[in-house]
Amino acid sequence: MSASIATICLFQNRGCLDKKDYGDEAGIRSVLQPNVFTEYGLTQRDLLMLRGKDEIRRIVEGCGLSGYFNSNIAFDDVWNKAAEIDKDLLQELASKDGERVSLYSFREVLFGKRAEEIRRTVNREYTEMCC
């Protein structure tokens, strides 16, 4: 092993009787009501990790969400809004140049825009039916 590479094992003295809260373990709520991401083995760290456009695009395509983008919802618009959210959410950890965003913020913006689009469509169709 090279001397220039640091190999630090966090919490190496941690044991089952150690009652100290290290801040990296889930609470009782996540045990009783796990979120959908937990079901797929994803952690909050996975969702908040900053990723580049190509990686986010691959994830979106891999999840079958490419159909969410259309003339009203553009990838770059979602990206820019996600970068703004990350600045508030992650503060000093956010990408300074907007070249990376978290999957969490990107998903929130995309689903929010999609929900608004569905809401407008339903309202328009309801208005045409009754009024």
Coordinates of C-alpha atoms in Angstrom, one line a residue:
M1 CA 0.0 0.0 0.0
S2 CA 1.3 3.4 -0.9
A3 CA 2.1 5.8 1.9
S4 CA 0.5 8.7 -0.1
I5 CA -2.9 7.1 0.0
A6 CA -4.8 7.8 3.2
T7 CA -6.7 4.8 4.5
I8 CA -8.9 6.0 7.3
C9 CA -11.6 3.7 8.7
L10 CA -14.3 5.9 10.2
F11 CA -15.7 4.7 13.5
Q12 CA -13.3 1.7 13.7
N13 CA -14.0 1.3 17.5
R14 CA -17.7 1.3 17.0
G15 CA -19.5 -1.7 18.6
C16 CA -23.0 -2.9 19.3
L17 CA -22.9 -1.5 22.8
D18 CA -21.8 1.9 21.5
K19 CA -24.7 4.3 22.1
K20 CA -23.1 7.4 20.4
D21 CA -25.0 8.8 17.5
Y22 CA -22.7 9.1 14.6
G23 CA -25.4 10.6 12.4
D24 CA -25.1 8.0 9.7
E25 CA -27.8 5.5 10.8
A26 CA -31.5 5.6 10.1
G27 CA -33.9 6.3 12.9
I28 CA -37.0 4.3 14.0
R29 CA -39.2 6.1 11.4
S30 CA -37.2 4.7 8.5
V31 CA -37.5 1.2 10.0
L32 CA -41.3 1.5 10.4
Q33 CA -42.0 3.5 7.2
P34 CA -39.1 2.9 4.8
N35 CA -39.3 5.1 1.7
V36 CA -39.3 3.6 -1.8
F37 CA -35.6 4.3 -2.3
T38 CA -34.7 2.2 0.7
E39 CA -36.6 -0.7 -1.0
Y40 CA -34.1 -0.5 -3.8
G41 CA -31.0 -0.2 -1.6
L42 CA -30.5 3.6 -2.1
T43 CA -29.5 5.8 0.8
Q44 CA -30.0 9.5 1.3
R45 CA -26.3 9.9 0.5
D46 CA -27.0 8.3 -3.0
L47 CA -29.8 10.8 -3.6
L48 CA -27.8 13.8 -2.5
M49 CA -24.6 13.0 -4.3
L50 CA -23.8 15.5 -7.0
R51 CA -23.8 14.1 -10.5
G52 CA -23.1 15.5 -14.0
K53 CA -25.6 15.9 -16.8
D54 CA -24.6 12.7 -18.6
E55 CA -25.0 10.6 -15.5
I56 CA -28.4 12.1 -14.6
R57 CA -29.6 11.6 -18.2
R58 CA -28.6 8.0 -18.1
I59 CA -30.4 7.5 -14.8
V60 CA -33.5 9.1 -16.1
E61 CA -33.4 7.0 -19.3
G62 CA -32.7 3.9 -17.3
C63 CA -35.8 4.5 -15.1
G64 CA -38.0 5.0 -18.2
L65 CA -38.7 8.7 -17.4
S66 CA -37.5 10.1 -20.7
G67 CA -41.2 10.4 -21.7
Y68 CA -41.6 13.1 -19.1
F69 CA -39.7 15.6 -21.3
N70 CA -41.6 17.3 -24.0
S71 CA -42.2 20.8 -25.4
N72 CA -43.3 22.0 -21.9
I73 CA -40.7 20.2 -19.9
A74 CA -37.1 20.5 -21.1
F75 CA -34.1 18.7 -19.5
D76 CA -32.0 21.8 -19.2
D77 CA -34.9 23.7 -17.5
V78 CA -35.2 21.0 -15.0
W79 CA -31.4 20.9 -14.6
N80 CA -31.2 24.7 -13.9
K81 CA -34.0 24.6 -11.4
A82 CA -32.4 21.6 -9.6
A83 CA -29.1 23.5 -9.4
E84 CA -31.0 26.4 -7.7
I85 CA -32.6 24.0 -5.2
D86 CA -29.2 22.4 -4.4
K87 CA -27.8 25.8 -3.5
D88 CA -30.5 26.1 -0.8
L89 CA -30.5 22.4 0.1
L90 CA -26.8 21.6 0.2
Q91 CA -25.5 25.2 0.7
E92 CA -21.7 25.1 0.6
L93 CA -21.7 21.5 -0.7
A94 CA -23.6 22.5 -3.8
S95 CA -21.9 22.8 -7.2
K96 CA -20.6 26.3 -7.6
D97 CA -20.8 26.3 -11.4
G98 CA -24.1 24.4 -11.7
E99 CA -22.3 21.6 -13.6
R100 CA -23.5 18.9 -11.1
V101 CA -26.9 18.5 -9.3
S102 CA -28.3 15.9 -6.9
L103 CA -30.6 13.2 -8.1
Y104 CA -33.0 14.3 -5.3
S105 CA -33.3 17.9 -6.6
F106 CA -33.6 16.8 -10.2
R107 CA -36.3 14.3 -9.3
E108 CA -38.2 16.9 -7.2
V109 CA -38.2 19.4 -10.1
L110 CA -39.1 16.9 -12.8
F111 CA -42.0 15.4 -10.8
G112 CA -43.2 18.9 -9.8
K113 CA -43.2 20.0 -13.4
R114 CA -45.0 16.8 -14.5
A115 CA -47.6 17.2 -11.8
E116 CA -48.3 20.8 -12.9
E117 CA -48.6 19.6 -16.5
I118 CA -51.1 16.9 -15.5
R119 CA -53.0 19.4 -13.3
R120 CA -53.4 21.9 -16.2
T121 CA -54.6 19.1 -18.5
V122 CA -57.2 17.9 -16.0
N123 CA -58.4 21.4 -15.4
R124 CA -58.7 22.1 -19.1
E125 CA -60.6 18.9 -19.8
Y126 CA -62.9 19.4 -16.8
T127 CA -63.6 23.0 -17.9
E128 CA -64.5 21.8 -21.4
M129 CA -66.8 19.1 -20.0
C130 CA -68.8 21.2 -17.6
C131 CA -68.6 24.8 -18.5

